[in-house]
Amino acid sequence: MRFLSADWIYPLHISPIKEGVLQVSDEGKIINIFENRSEVPSDKLEIFEGLLCPGFVNAHCHLELSHLKGIAEKGKGILDFISRVKKRDNFKNEEIQNSIIQAEEQMIKNGIVAVGDICNTTDTLLQKQKGNLLYYNFIETFQINDKKIKETLIAAKVIRNEFRNSGMKATIVPHSPYSVPPKLMEGISNFFDNKDDLFTIHMQETSEENQLFENNKGDFYNWLNKINASSEIWKNRNNSTDVLKELGRKHTLLVHNTFSKKEDITDNYYCTCPKANLYIENSLPDYSIFDRDKLCVGTDSLASNDSFSILEELLIIQKNSDFDLNTLLKISSKNGAIALGFKNLGTFEKGKIPGVNLIKNINITKIL
Ligand SMILES: [Zn+2]
């Protein structure tokens, strides 16, 4: 049993407590929270400088792309980025696996306890089976050719079942509104079953995506025509968010939203990946448009970020919003845990095993 105290405790389900004490079992389970240090025998107290908060939830990651660190040049836009990521297969399996191991180690060191992870392959399966972190695996599909939709869905189902057979959460999801025609959206929606909690989709990451749906023109429109994409993608959609209806109004985690307006926001969960947005588009979302209880944070992949650190992401959000510290920590822990369905994580509520992070100045130490 440990009694952890710091200048501040941020339990996130209740208000922050100055010089509070967290009683934690050897297995990391929260046993109690005390308002005062005097309630605990002083010889048992471990006192830290800084604040204690629950472990972080990285709500959007592509762990399998970790070997692509540095492959894309900063600020070149999404079309250049997509062309770079296509080189993902030009690497030895050993290199891919080693990068996955190192990237996971980095997440653990940086106080991350759970991940919403996008998968196009089963490359991360071996590492995830070790159970170092909790993962919700989102099996991502895209297909711009209407004739290949069936085979895309069949391939996704094979990957999903491999993750599920290893005892992990896995849901088939669409990549984005511009890469998934309505027929594929419908197929994805039909696959949703009682093991699934939510969908996730990249949303309004660029202004070109809005141009495509709102005006049927621009760089995305020209690019999709050049690669013979099905016009069904934009024909009956006047806004990126129209695809949410096609998904059957199930809970969805919308990722990026860099070019979303207030009127685009729906009753869903949202995930911001500020460092990736700065990396690719050199832009950030308007943080005032989001419901603060529904906003999560993610790192995206190492192809569009130089580290897996939720704290670094928070510092950028803090600079570009009016969110107070308690709100920022909710975004980094509680909201992601709720969105992804990790009931034991996200707050210091009794009975949970959320992990304990110590933040001092702008440094983080994983205590538990
Ligand atoms: Zn992503």
CSV table of C-alpha atoms and ligand atoms in Angstrom, one decimal:
chain,number,residue,atom,x,y,z
A,1,MET,CA,0.0,0.0,0.0
A,2,ARG,CA,1.3,3.5,-0.8
A,3,PHE,CA,0.1,7.0,0.3
A,4,LEU,CA,1.1,9.4,-2.5
A,5,SER,CA,0.8,13.2,-2.0
A,6,ALA,CA,1.9,16.2,-4.0
A,7,ASP,CA,1.3,20.0,-4.1
A,8,TRP,CA,-1.9,19.2,-6.0
A,9,ILE,CA,-3.9,16.0,-6.8
A,10,TYR,CA,-6.1,16.2,-9.9
A,11,PRO,CA,-8.6,13.3,-9.5
A,12,LEU,CA,-10.6,14.6,-12.5
A,13,HIS,CA,-14.0,13.2,-11.3
A,14,ILE,CA,-13.9,15.8,-8.5
A,15,SER,CA,-12.1,19.2,-8.1
A,16,PRO,CA,-8.4,19.4,-7.6
A,17,ILE,CA,-7.2,18.9,-4.0
A,18,LYS,CA,-4.3,20.9,-2.6
A,19,GLU,CA,-1.9,18.7,-0.7
A,20,GLY,CA,-4.3,15.7,-0.9
A,21,VAL,CA,-3.3,12.1,-0.5
A,22,LEU,CA,-3.9,9.2,-2.8
A,23,GLN,CA,-4.1,5.7,-1.2
A,24,VAL,CA,-3.1,3.1,-3.8
A,25,SER,CA,-2.7,-0.6,-3.5
A,26,ASP,CA,0.4,-2.4,-4.7
A,27,GLU,CA,-1.5,-3.4,-7.9
A,28,GLY,CA,-2.2,0.3,-8.6
A,29,LYS,CA,-5.9,0.3,-7.5
A,30,ILE,CA,-7.2,3.5,-6.0
A,31,ILE,CA,-8.3,2.7,-2.5
A,32,ASN,CA,-9.0,6.2,-1.2
A,33,ILE,CA,-8.4,9.9,-1.5
A,34,PHE,CA,-7.8,12.1,1.5
A,35,GLU,CA,-8.3,15.8,1.6
A,36,ASN,CA,-5.5,16.3,4.2
A,37,ARG,CA,-2.1,14.9,4.9
A,38,SER,CA,-2.9,14.8,8.6
A,39,GLU,CA,-5.4,12.0,7.9
A,40,VAL,CA,-2.5,9.7,7.1
A,41,PRO,CA,0.3,8.5,9.4
A,42,SER,CA,3.2,10.8,8.4
A,43,ASP,CA,5.8,8.0,8.2
A,44,LYS,CA,3.8,6.4,5.4
A,45,LEU,CA,3.5,9.5,3.3
A,46,GLU,CA,5.4,9.9,0.0
A,47,ILE,CA,5.4,13.6,-0.8
A,48,PHE,CA,6.2,14.8,-4.3
A,49,GLU,CA,6.7,18.3,-5.7
A,50,GLY,CA,4.3,19.0,-8.5
A,51,LEU,CA,0.9,17.5,-9.3
A,52,LEU,CA,-0.5,13.9,-9.6
A,53,CYS,CA,-3.0,13.0,-12.3
A,54,PRO,CA,-4.3,9.8,-13.8
A,55,GLY,CA,-2.4,8.0,-16.6
A,56,PHE,CA,-2.9,9.5,-20.1
A,57,VAL,CA,-5.0,8.1,-22.8
A,58,ASN,CA,-3.6,8.5,-26.3
A,59,ALA,CA,-6.9,8.6,-28.3
A,60,HIS,CA,-5.4,8.5,-31.8
A,61,CYS,CA,-2.2,6.8,-32.8
A,62,HIS,CA,-0.8,4.7,-35.7
A,63,LEU,CA,1.7,2.6,-33.8
A,64,GLU,CA,2.5,0.5,-36.9
A,65,LEU,CA,3.9,3.6,-38.8
A,66,SER,CA,6.6,4.2,-36.1
A,67,HIS,CA,9.4,3.2,-38.6
A,68,LEU,CA,8.4,6.2,-40.8
A,69,LYS,CA,9.7,8.8,-38.3
A,70,GLY,CA,11.1,11.7,-40.3
A,71,ILE,CA,9.9,10.4,-43.7
A,72,ALA,CA,7.7,13.4,-44.4
A,73,GLU,CA,8.9,17.0,-44.6
A,74,LYS,CA,7.2,19.4,-42.3
A,75,GLY,CA,4.5,21.8,-43.7
A,76,LYS,CA,4.1,20.2,-47.1
A,77,GLY,CA,0.4,19.4,-46.8
A,78,ILE,CA,-1.5,16.2,-46.7
A,79,LEU,CA,-1.1,15.1,-50.3
A,80,ASP,CA,2.6,15.1,-50.0
A,81,PHE,CA,2.2,13.3,-46.6
A,82,ILE,CA,0.1,10.6,-48.2
A,83,SER,CA,2.6,10.0,-50.9
A,84,ARG,CA,5.4,9.6,-48.3
A,85,VAL,CA,3.4,7.1,-46.2
A,86,LYS,CA,2.9,4.9,-49.2
A,87,LYS,CA,6.6,4.0,-48.8
A,88,ARG,CA,5.7,2.2,-45.6
A,89,ASP,CA,6.2,-1.3,-47.1
A,90,ASN,CA,9.8,-0.6,-48.2
A,91,PHE,CA,11.2,-1.7,-44.9
A,92,LYS,CA,12.4,-4.9,-43.3
A,93,ASN,CA,10.0,-6.5,-40.9
A,94,GLU,CA,12.7,-6.4,-38.2
A,95,GLU,CA,13.0,-2.7,-38.6
A,96,ILE,CA,9.2,-2.2,-38.4
A,97,GLN,CA,9.0,-4.4,-35.2
A,98,ASN,CA,11.9,-2.7,-33.5
A,99,SER,CA,10.3,0.7,-34.1
A,100,ILE,CA,7.0,-0.5,-32.7
A,101,ILE,CA,8.7,-1.7,-29.5
A,102,GLN,CA,10.6,1.6,-29.0
A,103,ALA,CA,7.6,3.7,-29.7
A,104,GLU,CA,5.5,1.8,-27.1
A,105,GLU,CA,8.4,2.2,-24.6
A,106,GLN,CA,8.3,5.9,-25.2
A,107,MET,CA,4.5,6.0,-24.6
A,108,ILE,CA,4.9,4.1,-21.3
A,109,LYS,CA,7.7,6.4,-20.2
A,110,ASN,CA,5.5,9.4,-21.0
A,111,GLY,CA,2.7,8.3,-18.8
A,112,ILE,CA,0.3,6.9,-21.4
A,113,VAL,CA,-1.7,3.9,-20.2
A,114,ALA,CA,-4.1,3.3,-23.1
A,115,VAL,CA,-4.2,3.9,-26.9
A,116,GLY,CA,-6.8,4.2,-29.6
A,117,ASP,CA,-4.7,2.8,-32.4
A,118,ILE,CA,-5.3,2.7,-36.1
A,119,CYS,CA,-4.3,-0.5,-37.9
A,120,ASN,CA,-4.1,-1.3,-41.6
A,121,THR,CA,-2.1,-4.4,-40.8
A,122,THR,CA,-1.4,-6.9,-38.0
A,123,ASP,CA,2.2,-5.5,-37.6
A,124,THR,CA,1.5,-4.4,-34.0
A,125,LEU,CA,-0.2,-7.5,-32.9
A,126,LEU,CA,2.9,-9.3,-31.4
A,127,GLN,CA,3.8,-6.3,-29.3
A,128,LYS,CA,0.3,-5.6,-28.1
A,129,GLN,CA,-0.1,-9.2,-27.0
A,130,LYS,CA,2.5,-8.5,-24.3
A,131,GLY,CA,-0.2,-6.5,-22.6
A,132,ASN,CA,2.1,-3.5,-21.6
A,133,LEU,CA,-0.6,-1.0,-22.6
A,134,LEU,CA,-4.4,-1.3,-23.2
A,135,TYR,CA,-5.3,-0.8,-26.9
A,136,TYR,CA,-8.6,-0.2,-28.7
A,137,ASN,CA,-7.6,-1.3,-32.3
A,138,PHE,CA,-9.4,0.5,-35.1
A,139,ILE,CA,-9.1,-1.5,-38.3
A,140,GLU,CA,-8.9,1.2,-40.9
A,141,THR,CA,-10.4,0.8,-44.4
A,142,PHE,CA,-10.3,3.0,-47.5
A,143,GLN,CA,-11.1,2.2,-51.1
A,144,ILE,CA,-11.7,4.8,-53.9
A,145,ASN,CA,-12.6,2.1,-56.4
A,146,ASP,CA,-16.3,1.0,-56.0
A,147,LYS,CA,-15.6,-2.4,-57.6
A,148,LYS,CA,-13.1,-3.3,-54.9
A,149,ILE,CA,-15.2,-2.5,-51.8
A,150,LYS,CA,-16.1,-6.1,-51.1
A,151,GLU,CA,-12.5,-7.3,-51.0
A,152,THR,CA,-11.5,-4.3,-48.8
A,153,LEU,CA,-14.2,-5.3,-46.3
A,154,ILE,CA,-13.2,-9.0,-46.3
A,155,ALA,CA,-9.5,-8.1,-45.8
A,156,ALA,CA,-10.4,-5.8,-42.9
A,157,LYS,CA,-12.5,-8.5,-41.2
A,158,VAL,CA,-9.5,-10.9,-41.3
A,159,ILE,CA,-7.4,-8.3,-39.5
A,160,ARG,CA,-10.2,-7.5,-37.0
A,161,ASN,CA,-10.6,-11.1,-36.1
A,162,GLU,CA,-6.9,-11.6,-35.5
A,163,PHE,CA,-7.0,-8.8,-32.9
A,164,ARG,CA,-10.2,-10.1,-31.4
A,165,ASN,CA,-8.9,-13.6,-31.2
A,166,SER,CA,-6.0,-12.2,-29.1
A,167,GLY,CA,-8.6,-10.8,-26.6
A,168,MET,CA,-8.3,-7.2,-27.8
A,169,LYS,CA,-10.9,-4.7,-28.8
A,170,ALA,CA,-11.1,-4.2,-32.5
A,171,THR,CA,-13.6,-2.3,-34.7
A,172,ILE,CA,-13.6,-1.8,-38.5
A,173,VAL,CA,-13.6,1.9,-39.3
A,174,PRO,CA,-13.4,4.3,-42.3
A,175,HIS,CA,-10.2,6.3,-42.9
A,176,SER,CA,-11.9,9.5,-43.9
A,177,PRO,CA,-14.8,11.0,-45.8
A,178,TYR,CA,-12.7,11.5,-49.0
A,179,SER,CA,-11.3,8.0,-49.1
A,180,VAL,CA,-14.5,6.0,-48.4
A,181,PRO,CA,-17.5,5.9,-50.8
A,182,PRO,CA,-21.0,5.5,-49.3
A,183,LYS,CA,-21.2,1.8,-50.2
A,184,LEU,CA,-18.1,1.1,-48.1
A,185,MET,CA,-19.5,3.3,-45.3
A,186,GLU,CA,-22.6,1.1,-45.4
A,187,GLY,CA,-20.5,-2.1,-45.3
A,188,ILE,CA,-18.5,-0.8,-42.3
A,189,SER,CA,-21.7,0.2,-40.5
A,190,ASN,CA,-23.1,-3.3,-41.1
A,191,PHE,CA,-20.0,-4.9,-39.5
A,192,PHE,CA,-20.6,-3.0,-36.2
A,193,ASP,CA,-21.6,-5.6,-33.6
A,194,ASN,CA,-22.0,-5.9,-29.8
A,195,LYS,CA,-18.2,-6.1,-29.3
A,196,ASP,CA,-17.8,-2.6,-30.8
A,197,ASP,CA,-18.1,0.6,-28.8
A,198,LEU,CA,-17.4,3.3,-31.3
A,199,PHE,CA,-16.2,4.3,-34.8
A,200,THR,CA,-13.4,6.7,-35.5
A,201,ILE,CA,-12.7,8.7,-38.6
A,202,HIS,CA,-10.2,11.3,-39.7
A,203,MET,CA,-12.3,14.5,-40.2
A,204,GLN,CA,-11.6,17.9,-41.8
A,205,GLU,CA,-7.9,17.6,-41.5
A,206,THR,CA,-7.4,20.0,-44.5
A,207,SER,CA,-9.2,22.8,-46.2
A,208,GLU,CA,-9.0,20.8,-49.4
A,209,GLU,CA,-11.4,18.2,-47.9
A,210,ASN,CA,-14.0,21.0,-47.2
A,211,GLN,CA,-13.5,22.3,-50.8
A,212,LEU,CA,-14.1,18.8,-52.2
A,213,PHE,CA,-17.5,18.4,-50.6
A,214,GLU,CA,-18.7,22.0,-50.5
A,215,ASN,CA,-17.7,23.1,-54.0
A,216,ASN,CA,-16.5,20.0,-55.9
A,217,LYS,CA,-13.2,21.6,-56.7
A,218,GLY,CA,-9.7,22.1,-55.3
A,219,ASP,CA,-6.6,20.0,-54.9
A,220,PHE,CA,-8.4,16.9,-53.4
A,221,TYR,CA,-11.0,17.0,-56.2
A,222,ASN,CA,-8.3,17.1,-58.8
A,223,TRP,CA,-6.2,14.5,-57.1
A,224,LEU,CA,-9.2,12.1,-56.7
A,225,ASN,CA,-10.2,12.5,-60.4
A,226,LYS,CA,-6.6,11.9,-61.5
A,227,ILE,CA,-6.5,8.6,-59.6
A,228,ASN,CA,-9.9,7.6,-61.0
A,229,ALA,CA,-11.7,7.7,-57.7
A,230,SER,CA,-15.4,6.9,-57.6
A,231,SER,CA,-17.4,10.2,-57.9
A,232,GLU,CA,-19.8,8.6,-55.4
A,233,ILE,CA,-17.4,9.9,-52.8
A,234,TRP,CA,-18.5,13.5,-53.3
A,235,LYS,CA,-21.7,13.3,-55.4
A,236,ASN,CA,-24.3,13.3,-52.6
A,237,ARG,CA,-22.2,14.7,-49.8
A,238,ASN,CA,-22.2,18.5,-49.3
A,239,ASN,CA,-20.1,18.4,-46.1
A,240,SER,CA,-17.5,16.0,-44.6
A,241,THR,CA,-19.8,15.4,-41.7
A,242,ASP,CA,-22.5,14.0,-44.0
A,243,VAL,CA,-20.8,10.6,-43.7
A,244,LEU,CA,-21.8,10.4,-40.0
A,245,LYS,CA,-25.4,9.7,-41.1
A,246,GLU,CA,-24.1,6.9,-43.4
A,247,LEU,CA,-22.4,5.3,-40.4
A,248,GLY,CA,-25.8,5.0,-38.8
A,249,ARG,CA,-25.4,7.5,-36.0
A,250,LYS,CA,-23.3,5.3,-33.8
A,251,HIS,CA,-20.8,6.9,-31.4
A,252,THR,CA,-17.9,8.2,-33.3
A,253,LEU,CA,-14.5,9.7,-32.4
A,254,LEU,CA,-13.7,12.4,-35.0
A,255,VAL,CA,-10.0,13.0,-35.4
A,256,HIS,CA,-8.2,16.3,-36.2
A,257,ASN,CA,-11.1,18.7,-37.0
A,258,THR,CA,-8.5,21.2,-37.9
A,259,PHE,CA,-10.8,22.9,-40.4
A,260,SER,CA,-14.1,22.3,-38.6
A,261,LYS,CA,-16.5,25.2,-37.8
A,262,LYS,CA,-18.8,25.5,-34.9
A,263,GLU,CA,-21.8,24.2,-37.0
A,264,ASP,CA,-19.9,21.1,-38.0
A,265,ILE,CA,-19.7,19.9,-34.3
A,266,THR,CA,-22.1,17.0,-33.5
A,267,ASP,CA,-22.9,15.1,-30.3
A,268,ASN,CA,-19.8,12.8,-30.7
A,269,TYR,CA,-16.3,12.6,-29.3
A,270,TYR,CA,-13.5,14.7,-30.8
A,271,CYS,CA,-9.8,14.1,-30.8
A,272,THR,CA,-7.2,16.7,-31.5
A,273,CYS,CA,-3.6,15.9,-32.5
A,274,PRO,CA,-2.0,19.4,-32.4
A,275,LYS,CA,1.6,18.5,-33.1
A,276,ALA,CA,0.6,16.4,-36.2
A,277,ASN,CA,-1.5,19.3,-37.4
A,278,LEU,CA,1.4,21.7,-37.1
A,279,TYR,CA,3.7,19.1,-38.7
A,280,ILE,CA,1.6,18.5,-41.8
A,281,GLU,CA,-0.7,21.6,-42.3
A,282,ASN,CA,0.9,24.1,-40.0
A,283,SER,CA,-2.6,24.8,-38.6
A,284,LEU,CA,-4.5,24.1,-35.5
A,285,PRO,CA,-8.3,23.6,-34.7
A,286,ASP,CA,-10.3,26.4,-33.2
A,287,TYR,CA,-10.5,25.0,-29.7
A,288,SER,CA,-13.4,27.2,-28.7
A,289,ILE,CA,-15.8,25.1,-30.8
A,290,PHE,CA,-15.5,21.9,-28.9
A,291,ASP,CA,-17.5,20.5,-25.9
A,292,ARG,CA,-14.8,20.3,-23.3
A,293,ASP,CA,-16.2,17.0,-21.9
A,294,LYS,CA,-16.0,15.4,-25.3
A,295,LEU,CA,-12.6,16.5,-26.4
A,296,CYS,CA,-9.7,13.9,-26.3
A,297,VAL,CA,-6.1,14.2,-27.4
A,298,GLY,CA,-3.9,12.0,-29.6
A,299,THR,CA,-0.3,11.9,-30.9
A,300,ASP,CA,-1.1,10.6,-34.4
A,301,SER,CA,1.8,8.6,-35.9
A,302,LEU,CA,5.6,9.2,-35.8
A,303,ALA,CA,5.3,9.9,-39.5
A,304,SER,CA,3.7,13.2,-38.6
A,305,ASN,CA,5.1,13.8,-35.1
A,306,ASP,CA,8.6,13.6,-33.5
A,307,SER,CA,7.4,12.1,-30.2
A,308,PHE,CA,4.6,10.3,-28.4
A,309,SER,CA,4.0,12.7,-25.6
A,310,ILE,CA,0.5,13.7,-24.4
A,311,LEU,CA,2.1,16.4,-22.2
A,312,GLU,CA,3.8,18.1,-25.3
A,313,GLU,CA,0.4,18.0,-27.1
A,314,LEU,CA,-1.3,19.6,-24.0
A,315,LEU,CA,1.3,22.4,-23.9
A,316,ILE,CA,0.3,23.4,-27.5
A,317,ILE,CA,-3.4,23.2,-26.7
A,318,GLN,CA,-2.8,25.3,-23.6
A,319,LYS,CA,-1.1,28.0,-25.6
A,320,ASN,CA,-3.9,28.1,-28.2
A,321,SER,CA,-7.0,27.9,-26.0
A,322,ASP,CA,-8.5,29.2,-22.7
A,323,PHE,CA,-8.6,25.7,-21.1
A,324,ASP,CA,-7.6,25.6,-17.5
A,325,LEU,CA,-5.3,22.9,-16.1
A,326,ASN,CA,-8.1,20.7,-14.9
A,327,THR,CA,-9.8,20.8,-18.3
A,328,LEU,CA,-6.5,20.0,-20.1
A,329,LEU,CA,-6.0,17.0,-17.8
A,330,LYS,CA,-9.5,15.8,-18.4
A,331,ILE,CA,-8.8,16.0,-22.1
A,332,SER,CA,-5.7,13.9,-21.7
A,333,SER,CA,-7.1,11.2,-19.4
A,334,LYS,CA,-10.8,11.1,-18.5
A,335,ASN,CA,-12.4,12.0,-21.8
A,336,GLY,CA,-10.3,9.5,-23.8
A,337,ALA,CA,-11.0,6.7,-21.3
A,338,ILE,CA,-14.8,7.4,-21.6
A,339,ALA,CA,-14.7,7.7,-25.4
A,340,LEU,CA,-12.7,4.4,-25.8
A,341,GLY,CA,-14.7,2.6,-23.2
A,342,PHE,CA,-11.8,2.0,-20.7
A,343,LYS,CA,-13.9,2.0,-17.6
A,344,ASN,CA,-10.9,1.4,-15.2
A,345,LEU,CA,-9.0,4.4,-16.4
A,346,GLY,CA,-9.2,8.2,-16.6
A,347,THR,CA,-9.9,9.3,-13.0
A,348,PHE,CA,-8.8,8.6,-9.4
A,349,GLU,CA,-12.2,7.2,-8.6
A,350,LYS,CA,-12.1,4.4,-6.0
A,351,GLY,CA,-11.6,0.9,-7.5
A,352,LYS,CA,-10.0,2.1,-10.7
A,353,ILE,CA,-6.5,1.3,-11.9
A,354,PRO,CA,-5.7,4.4,-13.9
A,355,GLY,CA,-2.0,4.8,-13.5
A,356,VAL,CA,-0.4,7.8,-11.6
A,357,ASN,CA,1.6,10.5,-13.4
A,358,LEU,CA,3.6,13.1,-11.6
A,359,ILE,CA,3.9,16.4,-13.5
A,360,LYS,CA,6.5,18.9,-12.2
A,361,ASN,CA,7.0,22.1,-14.2
A,362,ILE,CA,6.7,20.6,-17.7
A,363,ASN,CA,8.3,17.2,-16.9
A,364,ILE,CA,6.5,14.0,-16.4
A,365,THR,CA,7.4,10.9,-14.3
A,366,LYS,CA,5.3,7.8,-14.2
A,367,ILE,CA,4.8,6.9,-10.6
A,368,LEU,CA,2.7,3.8,-11.1
B,1,ZN,ZN,-4.3,9.5,-38.0
